[in-house]
């Protein structure tokens, strides 16, 4: 049994749609999706045996991460990886040792495991003006102790990284990866002072420039794929040290989607994908504002872009230039427009990255064979296991 990667229906799990995939769904309930091998699958192994080898997959839908972790540690799965987080590696390894299983570590292929956006389309003009100031986002970035995040959450296995392309990409430039990643509380405070964001008398909070209310940002997040909660607990303390308090809660993705698309979230987080050459800029939400639920930094601008001006809000010229570079890249696949996008991110810090290229844990039962020990990249860009041909896995 394996856990399902999505909490709801995904097109590959639909009972009613034709499939070219190795497995086809035959039963679907709120707690389990059962798939059987596709007898018409097109691929064979070198000896001429039709793939896949495994007859049936039972994909478990765990109620939440706590249930998922308990089932993984308890040995309920033959394979589990999608929601596994490196911070629980020791616990996973202990469970695997008592379950005739092992924990593999594949590279994640994410240039930023957790990244943050503030809402540049915020409905409150005062908040919007602060968020739109490059100095504010740069201060947020400088205030983050990435070395500590790497040590505490990733056991020094990740790399300090700004959001950019991954090191394997032809678009990668080291100066983009290091932009505003130095831990510099003094520099962060200097930028906020320069903006005129005064402290309150107790020096616990910065003040909004007009209302003079304490700078407290309440927002929601979804804990999925990477250790977003543990990282944000640390970031909360770093930003509090420069006078910015964040109050966050974990919600379902359905609720977050509604709030983001309604432009009700003042900030957001996600993990980077589409930063390898495979899918670079195909969904460029970390680098340019899009109309979607994975980033709040310019939903109304993204709506304007997606509808060619029929809806949303017209963005400033520098955002239009980003959109033009995206369009040029999709046509030419050339490095020049890609560099325009990455240079803009490094200059403006539209998205605040943290650490990247961390290993990702996979729980693998020892009876499941042919699973690559070192793996490919565990990321959306490779569709996780796709490049490792899981249709050739077998039980023995």
mmCIF file of C-alpha atoms in Angstrom:
data_model
loop_
_atom_site.group_PDB
_atom_site.id
_atom_site.type_symbol
_atom_site.label_atom_id
_atom_site.label_comp_id
_atom_site.label_asym_id
_atom_site.label_seq_id
_atom_site.Cartn_x
_atom_site.Cartn_y
_atom_site.Cartn_z
ATOM 1 C CA UNK A 1 0.000 0.000 0.000
ATOM 2 C CA UNK A 2 1.152 3.530 -0.747
ATOM 3 C CA UNK A 3 -0.278 6.911 0.366
ATOM 4 C CA UNK A 4 -2.054 8.998 -2.266
ATOM 5 C CA UNK A 5 -0.215 12.230 -3.120
ATOM 6 C CA UNK A 6 -3.391 14.302 -3.497
ATOM 7 C CA UNK A 7 -6.172 14.521 -0.897
ATOM 8 C CA UNK A 8 -8.874 14.516 -3.596
ATOM 9 C CA UNK A 9 -9.308 13.182 -7.092
ATOM 10 C CA UNK A 10 -6.501 13.598 -9.582
ATOM 11 C CA UNK A 11 -7.121 12.972 -13.312
ATOM 12 C CA UNK A 12 -5.079 9.761 -13.199
ATOM 13 C CA UNK A 13 -7.417 8.450 -10.477
ATOM 14 C CA UNK A 14 -10.684 9.160 -12.296
ATOM 15 C CA UNK A 15 -12.696 6.005 -12.929
ATOM 16 C CA UNK A 16 -14.374 7.398 -16.038
ATOM 17 C CA UNK A 17 -11.496 8.689 -18.126
ATOM 18 C CA UNK A 18 -9.483 6.616 -20.618
ATOM 19 C CA UNK A 19 -5.934 5.924 -19.454
ATOM 20 C CA UNK A 20 -2.564 5.422 -21.111
ATOM 21 C CA UNK A 21 -0.889 5.068 -17.727
ATOM 22 C CA UNK A 22 0.667 1.919 -16.281
ATOM 23 C CA UNK A 23 -2.125 1.599 -13.709
ATOM 24 C CA UNK A 24 -5.841 2.353 -14.009
ATOM 25 C CA UNK A 25 -8.200 3.084 -11.088
ATOM 26 C CA UNK A 26 -10.925 0.540 -10.402
ATOM 27 C CA UNK A 27 -12.266 1.651 -7.010
ATOM 28 C CA UNK A 28 -12.257 5.026 -5.322
ATOM 29 C CA UNK A 29 -13.416 5.858 -1.800
ATOM 30 C CA UNK A 30 -12.655 8.785 0.524
ATOM 31 C CA UNK A 31 -10.012 6.693 2.271
ATOM 32 C CA UNK A 32 -8.555 4.569 -0.531
ATOM 33 C CA UNK A 33 -8.007 4.535 -4.290
ATOM 34 C CA UNK A 34 -7.312 1.121 -5.816
ATOM 35 C CA UNK A 35 -5.517 0.852 -9.151
ATOM 36 C CA UNK A 36 -4.787 -2.246 -11.238
ATOM 37 C CA UNK A 37 -2.176 -2.815 -13.908
ATOM 38 C CA UNK A 38 -3.230 -1.623 -17.354
ATOM 39 C CA UNK A 39 -3.263 -4.744 -19.578
ATOM 40 C CA UNK A 40 -2.866 -2.504 -22.626
ATOM 41 C CA UNK A 41 0.106 -0.531 -21.325
ATOM 42 C CA UNK A 42 2.526 0.157 -24.163
ATOM 43 C CA UNK A 43 5.875 -0.659 -22.504
ATOM 44 C CA UNK A 44 7.795 -3.923 -22.103
ATOM 45 C CA UNK A 45 11.048 -4.748 -20.326
ATOM 46 C CA UNK A 46 14.223 -5.834 -22.205
ATOM 47 C CA UNK A 47 13.083 -9.477 -22.061
ATOM 48 C CA UNK A 48 9.740 -8.625 -23.634
ATOM 49 C CA UNK A 49 7.643 -8.869 -20.455
ATOM 50 C CA UNK A 50 4.832 -6.358 -20.426
ATOM 51 C CA UNK A 51 4.983 -3.689 -17.754
ATOM 52 C CA UNK A 52 4.041 -2.906 -15.055
ATOM 53 C CA UNK A 53 5.072 -5.882 -12.945
ATOM 54 C CA UNK A 54 2.844 -5.111 -9.951
ATOM 55 C CA UNK A 55 -0.811 -6.147 -10.307
ATOM 56 C CA UNK A 56 -2.466 -3.748 -7.888
ATOM 57 C CA UNK A 57 -1.808 -0.502 -6.009
ATOM 58 C CA UNK A 58 -3.785 0.523 -2.945
ATOM 59 C CA UNK A 59 -3.318 4.259 -2.454
ATOM 60 C CA UNK A 60 -4.178 5.320 1.073
ATOM 61 C CA UNK A 61 -5.630 8.772 1.742
ATOM 62 C CA UNK A 62 -4.417 9.666 5.212
ATOM 63 C CA UNK A 63 -6.622 12.146 7.053
ATOM 64 C CA UNK A 64 -3.733 14.476 7.887
ATOM 65 C CA UNK A 65 0.031 14.564 8.290
ATOM 66 C CA UNK A 66 -0.081 13.158 11.820
ATOM 67 C CA UNK A 67 -1.994 10.093 10.622
ATOM 68 C CA UNK A 68 0.327 9.775 7.634
ATOM 69 C CA UNK A 69 3.439 9.873 9.809
ATOM 70 C CA UNK A 70 1.971 7.353 12.252
ATOM 71 C CA UNK A 71 1.140 4.931 9.443
ATOM 72 C CA UNK A 72 4.562 5.367 7.864
ATOM 73 C CA UNK A 73 6.398 4.768 11.133
ATOM 74 C CA UNK A 74 4.083 1.865 11.926
ATOM 75 C CA UNK A 75 4.972 0.126 8.675
ATOM 76 C CA UNK A 76 1.555 0.399 7.012
ATOM 77 C CA UNK A 77 3.036 1.224 3.609
ATOM 78 C CA UNK A 78 5.252 -0.534 1.095
ATOM 79 C CA UNK A 79 6.263 2.835 -0.315
ATOM 80 C CA UNK A 80 5.713 6.343 1.059
ATOM 81 C CA UNK A 81 7.406 9.570 0.112
ATOM 82 C CA UNK A 82 5.169 12.390 -1.099
ATOM 83 C CA UNK A 83 4.477 13.939 2.310
ATOM 84 C CA UNK A 84 7.605 12.678 4.074
ATOM 85 C CA UNK A 85 9.717 15.459 5.609
ATOM 86 C CA UNK A 86 13.425 15.284 6.318
ATOM 87 C CA UNK A 87 13.005 16.736 9.815
ATOM 88 C CA UNK A 88 11.450 13.403 10.863
ATOM 89 C CA UNK A 89 14.195 11.290 9.299
ATOM 90 C CA UNK A 90 15.283 9.688 12.588
ATOM 91 C CA UNK A 91 11.698 8.736 13.470
ATOM 92 C CA UNK A 92 11.093 7.343 9.994
ATOM 93 C CA UNK A 93 14.342 5.375 10.118
ATOM 94 C CA UNK A 94 13.430 3.851 13.480
ATOM 95 C CA UNK A 95 10.052 2.796 12.120
ATOM 96 C CA UNK A 96 11.604 1.400 8.961
ATOM 97 C CA UNK A 97 14.103 -0.674 10.929
ATOM 98 C CA UNK A 98 11.264 -2.463 12.727
ATOM 99 C CA UNK A 99 9.170 -2.862 9.555
ATOM 100 C CA UNK A 100 11.597 -4.645 7.209
ATOM 101 C CA UNK A 101 12.039 -1.381 5.346
ATOM 102 C CA UNK A 102 14.630 1.302 4.717
ATOM 103 C CA UNK A 103 14.723 5.066 4.242
ATOM 104 C CA UNK A 104 16.255 6.303 1.006
ATOM 105 C CA UNK A 105 17.339 9.872 0.407
ATOM 106 C CA UNK A 106 16.798 11.337 -3.047
ATOM 107 C CA UNK A 107 17.809 14.893 -3.989
ATOM 108 C CA UNK A 108 14.796 17.192 -3.926
ATOM 109 C CA UNK A 109 15.505 19.349 -6.975
ATOM 110 C CA UNK A 110 13.933 22.366 -5.266
ATOM 111 C CA UNK A 111 15.912 25.604 -5.199
ATOM 112 C CA UNK A 112 13.842 26.691 -2.197
ATOM 113 C CA UNK A 113 12.220 24.204 0.142
ATOM 114 C CA UNK A 114 10.033 26.927 1.642
ATOM 115 C CA UNK A 115 9.581 30.373 0.096
ATOM 116 C CA UNK A 116 7.511 33.371 1.134
ATOM 117 C CA UNK A 117 5.510 36.037 -0.681
ATOM 118 C CA UNK A 118 3.783 39.177 0.545
ATOM 119 C CA UNK A 119 0.695 40.412 -1.282
ATOM 120 C CA UNK A 120 1.585 43.299 -3.581
ATOM 121 C CA UNK A 121 -2.119 43.521 -4.510
ATOM 122 C CA UNK A 122 -3.298 43.821 -0.900
ATOM 123 C CA UNK A 123 -6.676 45.631 -0.703
ATOM 124 C CA UNK A 124 -5.421 47.963 2.047
ATOM 125 C CA UNK A 125 -3.393 50.747 0.354
ATOM 126 C CA UNK A 126 -1.141 51.130 3.385
ATOM 127 C CA UNK A 127 -0.201 47.453 3.439
ATOM 128 C CA UNK A 128 0.174 47.393 -0.337
ATOM 129 C CA UNK A 129 2.616 50.309 -0.306
ATOM 130 C CA UNK A 130 4.800 48.658 2.337
ATOM 131 C CA UNK A 131 4.756 45.245 0.655
ATOM 132 C CA UNK A 132 5.545 46.781 -2.750
ATOM 133 C CA UNK A 133 8.709 48.423 -1.446
ATOM 134 C CA UNK A 134 11.718 46.283 -2.402
ATOM 135 C CA UNK A 135 13.404 47.235 0.870
ATOM 136 C CA UNK A 136 10.711 45.464 2.876
ATOM 137 C CA UNK A 137 11.143 42.140 1.087
ATOM 138 C CA UNK A 138 14.917 42.450 1.181
ATOM 139 C CA UNK A 139 14.715 43.087 4.935
ATOM 140 C CA UNK A 140 12.594 39.963 5.383
ATOM 141 C CA UNK A 141 15.228 37.998 3.491
ATOM 142 C CA UNK A 142 18.203 39.407 5.405
ATOM 143 C CA UNK A 143 16.496 38.704 8.746
ATOM 144 C CA UNK A 144 16.345 34.940 8.080
ATOM 145 C CA UNK A 145 19.057 32.757 9.615
ATOM 146 C CA UNK A 146 19.299 30.190 6.837
ATOM 147 C CA UNK A 147 22.251 28.393 8.382
ATOM 148 C CA UNK A 148 20.150 27.711 11.474
ATOM 149 C CA UNK A 149 17.218 26.492 9.356
ATOM 150 C CA UNK A 150 19.604 24.178 7.537
ATOM 151 C CA UNK A 151 21.006 22.886 10.825
ATOM 152 C CA UNK A 152 17.765 22.509 12.801
ATOM 153 C CA UNK A 153 15.403 21.273 10.100
ATOM 154 C CA UNK A 154 17.681 19.723 7.482
ATOM 155 C CA UNK A 155 20.622 18.508 9.599
ATOM 156 C CA UNK A 156 23.022 20.555 7.437
ATOM 157 C CA UNK A 157 22.050 18.657 4.288
ATOM 158 C CA UNK A 158 20.495 21.595 2.409
ATOM 159 C CA UNK A 159 22.127 24.650 0.861
ATOM 160 C CA UNK A 160 21.581 28.300 1.730
ATOM 161 C CA UNK A 161 19.759 29.563 -1.310
ATOM 162 C CA UNK A 162 17.672 32.394 -2.630
ATOM 163 C CA UNK A 163 14.846 31.361 -4.928
ATOM 164 C CA UNK A 164 16.353 30.910 -8.401
ATOM 165 C CA UNK A 165 17.036 28.146 -10.905
ATOM 166 C CA UNK A 166 18.628 24.971 -9.535
ATOM 167 C CA UNK A 167 22.421 24.496 -9.844
ATOM 168 C CA UNK A 168 21.920 21.892 -12.601
ATOM 169 C CA UNK A 169 20.081 24.405 -14.795
ATOM 170 C CA UNK A 170 21.676 26.173 -17.763
ATOM 171 C CA UNK A 171 20.073 29.346 -16.377
ATOM 172 C CA UNK A 172 21.748 29.103 -12.957
ATOM 173 C CA UNK A 173 24.023 31.917 -11.789
ATOM 174 C CA UNK A 174 25.636 31.773 -8.314
ATOM 175 C CA UNK A 175 25.082 35.497 -7.740
ATOM 176 C CA UNK A 176 21.326 34.957 -8.087
ATOM 177 C CA UNK A 177 21.416 32.109 -5.557
ATOM 178 C CA UNK A 178 23.237 34.221 -2.969
ATOM 179 C CA UNK A 179 21.229 37.445 -3.363
ATOM 180 C CA UNK A 180 20.204 38.806 0.066
ATOM 181 C CA UNK A 181 20.802 35.456 1.785
ATOM 182 C CA UNK A 182 23.395 36.660 4.315
ATOM 183 C CA UNK A 183 22.028 36.663 7.853
ATOM 184 C CA UNK A 184 22.156 40.377 8.614
ATOM 185 C CA UNK A 185 19.732 41.627 11.269
ATOM 186 C CA UNK A 186 21.457 44.999 11.375
ATOM 187 C CA UNK A 187 21.063 45.366 7.616
ATOM 188 C CA UNK A 188 17.416 44.314 7.786
ATOM 189 C CA UNK A 189 16.707 46.866 10.505
ATOM 190 C CA UNK A 190 18.502 49.561 8.506
ATOM 191 C CA UNK A 191 16.247 48.945 5.498
ATOM 192 C CA UNK A 192 13.105 49.054 7.638
ATOM 193 C CA UNK A 193 14.323 52.231 9.351
ATOM 194 C CA UNK A 194 15.003 53.745 5.936
ATOM 195 C CA UNK A 195 11.397 53.017 4.996
ATOM 196 C CA UNK A 196 10.220 54.988 8.021
ATOM 197 C CA UNK A 197 8.740 51.973 9.811
ATOM 198 C CA UNK A 198 9.095 53.135 13.403
ATOM 199 C CA UNK A 199 9.197 50.951 16.510
ATOM 200 C CA UNK A 200 6.543 51.157 19.204
ATOM 201 C CA UNK A 201 7.600 52.460 22.628
ATOM 202 C CA UNK A 202 8.191 48.964 23.970
ATOM 203 C CA UNK A 203 10.290 48.146 20.885
ATOM 204 C CA UNK A 204 8.377 44.926 20.292
ATOM 205 C CA UNK A 205 6.795 45.817 16.945
ATOM 206 C CA UNK A 206 7.331 48.011 13.956
ATOM 207 C CA UNK A 207 4.363 50.281 13.205
ATOM 208 C CA UNK A 208 2.418 50.656 9.992
ATOM 209 C CA UNK A 209 3.378 54.108 8.657
ATOM 210 C CA UNK A 210 -0.105 55.671 8.545
ATOM 211 C CA UNK A 211 -2.309 53.846 11.058
ATOM 212 C CA UNK A 212 0.576 53.444 13.551
ATOM 213 C CA UNK A 213 -0.829 50.024 14.446
ATOM 214 C CA UNK A 214 1.622 47.240 15.350
ATOM 215 C CA UNK A 215 2.860 45.368 12.310
ATOM 216 C CA UNK A 216 1.101 42.017 12.768
ATOM 217 C CA UNK A 217 0.432 39.876 9.687
ATOM 218 C CA UNK A 218 -2.098 37.047 10.087
ATOM 219 C CA UNK A 219 -2.215 34.496 7.287
ATOM 220 C CA UNK A 220 -2.788 30.846 6.381
ATOM 221 C CA UNK A 221 -0.629 28.089 4.952
ATOM 222 C CA UNK A 222 -0.924 24.502 3.775
ATOM 223 C CA UNK A 223 1.579 22.009 5.152
ATOM 224 C CA UNK A 224 2.449 19.778 2.213
ATOM 225 C CA UNK A 225 5.557 18.169 0.680
ATOM 226 C CA UNK A 226 8.229 20.120 2.600
ATOM 227 C CA UNK A 227 8.547 20.967 6.338
ATOM 228 C CA UNK A 228 6.722 24.273 6.012
ATOM 229 C CA UNK A 229 5.499 24.440 9.601
ATOM 230 C CA UNK A 230 8.882 23.822 11.277
ATOM 231 C CA UNK A 231 10.640 26.278 8.958
ATOM 232 C CA UNK A 232 7.984 28.945 9.516
ATOM 233 C CA UNK A 233 8.256 28.566 13.286
ATOM 234 C CA UNK A 234 11.884 29.640 12.949
ATOM 235 C CA UNK A 235 11.131 32.399 10.440
ATOM 236 C CA UNK A 236 8.497 33.738 12.832
ATOM 237 C CA UNK A 237 11.206 34.316 15.438
ATOM 238 C CA UNK A 238 13.617 35.883 12.942
ATOM 239 C CA UNK A 239 11.067 38.409 11.734
ATOM 240 C CA UNK A 240 9.913 39.170 15.269
ATOM 241 C CA UNK A 241 13.501 40.247 16.006
ATOM 242 C CA UNK A 242 13.157 43.048 13.428
ATOM 243 C CA UNK A 243 9.700 44.075 14.644
ATOM 244 C CA UNK A 244 7.434 42.152 12.283
ATOM 245 C CA UNK A 245 5.066 39.641 13.849
ATOM 246 C CA UNK A 246 3.427 36.898 11.795
ATOM 247 C CA UNK A 247 0.509 34.850 13.051
ATOM 248 C CA UNK A 248 -0.178 31.836 10.893
ATOM 249 C CA UNK A 249 -2.333 28.760 10.964
ATOM 250 C CA UNK A 250 -2.399 25.578 8.924
ATOM 251 C CA UNK A 251 -5.548 25.119 6.816
ATOM 252 C CA UNK A 252 -6.797 22.845 4.053
ATOM 253 C CA UNK A 253 -5.794 23.622 0.513
ATOM 254 C CA UNK A 254 -9.420 24.087 -0.510
ATOM 255 C CA UNK A 255 -9.820 26.882 2.039
ATOM 256 C CA UNK A 256 -6.495 28.472 1.139
ATOM 257 C CA UNK A 257 -7.386 28.419 -2.558
ATOM 258 C CA UNK A 258 -10.625 30.286 -1.891
ATOM 259 C CA UNK A 259 -8.860 32.927 0.184
ATOM 260 C CA UNK A 260 -5.950 33.458 -2.192
ATOM 261 C CA UNK A 261 -8.135 33.729 -5.290
ATOM 262 C CA UNK A 262 -10.355 36.213 -3.426
ATOM 263 C CA UNK A 263 -7.203 38.256 -2.650
ATOM 264 C CA UNK A 264 -7.789 37.849 1.090
ATOM 265 C CA UNK A 265 -4.360 36.549 2.132
ATOM 266 C CA UNK A 266 -1.694 39.131 3.045
ATOM 267 C CA UNK A 267 1.122 36.652 2.497
ATOM 268 C CA UNK A 268 1.745 33.053 1.515
ATOM 269 C CA UNK A 269 4.334 30.333 1.253
ATOM 270 C CA UNK A 270 5.027 27.390 -1.026
ATOM 271 C CA UNK A 271 7.963 25.333 -2.239
ATOM 272 C CA UNK A 272 9.713 25.919 -5.524
ATOM 273 C CA UNK A 273 9.063 23.775 -8.552
ATOM 274 C CA UNK A 274 9.701 24.484 -12.213
ATOM 275 C CA UNK A 275 13.237 25.598 -11.410
ATOM 276 C CA UNK A 276 14.986 22.787 -13.288
ATOM 277 C CA UNK A 277 15.379 22.990 -17.054
ATOM 278 C CA UNK A 278 12.689 20.342 -17.501
ATOM 279 C CA UNK A 279 9.871 22.738 -16.612
ATOM 280 C CA UNK A 280 11.680 26.047 -16.125
ATOM 281 C CA UNK A 281 9.134 28.907 -16.168
ATOM 282 C CA UNK A 282 6.314 26.636 -17.333
ATOM 283 C CA UNK A 283 4.432 27.652 -14.158
ATOM 284 C CA UNK A 284 6.421 30.731 -13.184
ATOM 285 C CA UNK A 285 4.467 31.718 -10.063
ATOM 286 C CA UNK A 286 7.590 32.184 -7.890
ATOM 287 C CA UNK A 287 9.137 34.535 -10.452
ATOM 288 C CA UNK A 288 6.087 36.390 -11.772
ATOM 289 C CA UNK A 289 2.619 36.989 -10.303
ATOM 290 C CA UNK A 290 0.038 34.489 -11.507
ATOM 291 C CA UNK A 291 -3.638 33.913 -10.812
ATOM 292 C CA UNK A 292 -3.370 30.769 -8.708
ATOM 293 C CA UNK A 293 -3.379 29.474 -5.151
ATOM 294 C CA UNK A 294 0.345 28.819 -4.683
ATOM 295 C CA UNK A 295 1.365 32.462 -4.304
ATOM 296 C CA UNK A 296 -0.315 35.667 -3.163
ATOM 297 C CA UNK A 297 2.190 38.149 -4.492
ATOM 298 C CA UNK A 298 0.067 39.476 -7.338
ATOM 299 C CA UNK A 299 -3.145 37.544 -7.961
ATOM 300 C CA UNK A 300 -4.913 40.514 -9.565
ATOM 301 C CA UNK A 301 -1.954 41.208 -11.849
ATOM 302 C CA UNK A 302 -1.876 37.533 -12.766
ATOM 303 C CA UNK A 303 -5.568 37.650 -13.595
ATOM 304 C CA UNK A 304 -4.909 40.646 -15.854
ATOM 305 C CA UNK A 305 -2.118 38.710 -17.593
ATOM 306 C CA UNK A 306 -4.130 35.501 -17.995
ATOM 307 C CA UNK A 307 -7.142 37.325 -19.461
ATOM 308 C CA UNK A 308 -5.067 39.760 -21.535
ATOM 309 C CA UNK A 309 -6.454 42.710 -19.638
ATOM 310 C CA UNK A 310 -10.110 41.697 -19.451
ATOM 311 C CA UNK A 311 -10.054 41.090 -15.688
ATOM 312 C CA UNK A 312 -7.835 41.758 -12.706
ATOM 313 C CA UNK A 313 -5.665 44.823 -12.313
ATOM 314 C CA UNK A 314 -3.126 46.299 -14.725
ATOM 315 C CA UNK A 315 0.384 45.920 -13.253
ATOM 316 C CA UNK A 316 3.256 48.425 -13.290
ATOM 317 C CA UNK A 317 5.734 48.351 -16.161
ATOM 318 C CA UNK A 318 8.361 46.266 -14.348
ATOM 319 C CA UNK A 319 5.801 43.477 -13.929
ATOM 320 C CA UNK A 320 4.734 43.817 -17.563
ATOM 321 C CA UNK A 321 8.398 43.400 -18.489
ATOM 322 C CA UNK A 322 8.434 40.132 -16.526
ATOM 323 C CA UNK A 323 5.372 38.909 -18.402
ATOM 324 C CA UNK A 324 6.996 39.826 -21.715
ATOM 325 C CA UNK A 325 10.114 37.866 -20.771
ATOM 326 C CA UNK A 326 7.936 34.866 -19.869
ATOM 327 C CA UNK A 327 6.159 35.034 -23.210
ATOM 328 C CA UNK A 328 9.478 35.336 -25.047
ATOM 329 C CA UNK A 329 10.903 32.341 -23.189
ATOM 330 C CA UNK A 330 7.903 30.156 -23.970
ATOM 331 C CA UNK A 331 8.409 30.933 -27.678
ATOM 332 C CA UNK A 332 12.194 30.820 -27.940
ATOM 333 C CA UNK A 333 13.358 28.659 -24.999
ATOM 334 C CA UNK A 334 16.356 30.991 -25.039
ATOM 335 C CA UNK A 335 18.551 31.864 -22.088
ATOM 336 C CA UNK A 336 18.190 35.631 -22.548
ATOM 337 C CA UNK A 337 14.540 35.988 -21.417
ATOM 338 C CA UNK A 338 15.233 33.416 -18.711
ATOM 339 C CA UNK A 339 18.032 35.621 -17.422
ATOM 340 C CA UNK A 340 15.714 38.642 -17.424
ATOM 341 C CA UNK A 341 13.340 36.793 -15.090
ATOM 342 C CA UNK A 342 16.045 35.472 -12.760
ATOM 343 C CA UNK A 343 17.899 38.786 -12.614
ATOM 344 C CA UNK A 344 14.655 40.540 -11.687
ATOM 345 C CA UNK A 345 14.068 38.083 -8.840
ATOM 346 C CA UNK A 346 17.621 38.596 -7.550
ATOM 347 C CA UNK A 347 17.278 42.384 -7.773
ATOM 348 C CA UNK A 348 13.801 42.805 -6.288
ATOM 349 C CA UNK A 349 13.392 39.637 -4.148
ATOM 350 C CA UNK A 350 9.805 39.217 -5.295
ATOM 351 C CA UNK A 351 9.874 35.855 -3.507
ATOM 352 C CA UNK A 352 11.904 35.239 -0.335
ATOM 353 C CA UNK A 353 13.677 31.885 -0.529
ATOM 354 C CA UNK A 354 15.237 29.998 2.383
ATOM 355 C CA UNK A 355 17.258 26.830 1.759
ATOM 356 C CA UNK A 356 17.207 24.413 -1.139
ATOM 357 C CA UNK A 357 18.479 21.216 -2.711
ATOM 358 C CA UNK A 358 17.746 19.217 0.433
ATOM 359 C CA UNK A 359 17.452 15.424 0.404
ATOM 360 C CA UNK A 360 13.962 13.945 0.456
ATOM 361 C CA UNK A 361 13.199 10.787 2.486
ATOM 362 C CA UNK A 362 11.435 7.790 0.947
ATOM 363 C CA UNK A 363 10.107 4.839 2.972
ATOM 364 C CA UNK A 364 10.664 1.634 0.956
ATOM 365 C CA UNK A 365 9.729 -1.861 2.082
ATOM 366 C CA UNK A 366 12.618 -4.262 1.516
ATOM 367 C CA UNK A 367 10.289 -6.542 -0.423
ATOM 368 C CA UNK A 368 9.782 -3.771 -3.002
ATOM 369 C CA UNK A 369 12.545 -4.277 -5.547
ATOM 370 C CA UNK A 370 14.148 -2.283 -8.349
ATOM 371 C CA UNK A 371 13.777 1.036 -6.512
ATOM 372 C CA UNK A 372 16.772 3.261 -7.182
ATOM 373 C CA UNK A 373 18.840 3.812 -4.052
ATOM 374 C CA UNK A 374 20.045 7.275 -5.076
ATOM 375 C CA UNK A 375 17.058 8.101 -7.247
ATOM 376 C CA UNK A 376 16.274 10.961 -9.511
ATOM 377 C CA UNK A 377 15.121 14.371 -8.304
ATOM 378 C CA UNK A 378 12.092 14.275 -6.014
ATOM 379 C CA UNK A 379 10.209 17.243 -7.405
ATOM 380 C CA UNK A 380 7.329 18.304 -9.633
ATOM 381 C CA UNK A 381 9.805 18.868 -12.483
ATOM 382 C CA UNK A 382 10.398 15.113 -12.738
ATOM 383 C CA UNK A 383 6.911 14.117 -11.572
ATOM 384 C CA UNK A 384 8.644 12.651 -8.509
ATOM 385 C CA UNK A 385 9.234 8.983 -9.429
ATOM 386 C CA UNK A 386 8.471 9.252 -13.160
ATOM 387 C CA UNK A 387 12.094 9.315 -14.330
ATOM 388 C CA UNK A 388 12.855 6.212 -12.241
ATOM 389 C CA UNK A 389 10.281 4.041 -14.070
ATOM 390 C CA UNK A 390 8.240 2.717 -11.119
ATOM 391 C CA UNK A 391 6.373 0.418 -13.532
ATOM 392 C CA UNK A 392 9.535 -1.725 -13.285
ATOM 393 C CA UNK A 393 9.287 -2.060 -9.521
ATOM 394 C CA UNK A 394 8.194 -5.463 -8.224
ATOM 395 C CA UNK A 395 7.467 -7.297 -4.981
ATOM 396 C CA UNK A 396 9.513 -10.300 -3.950
#
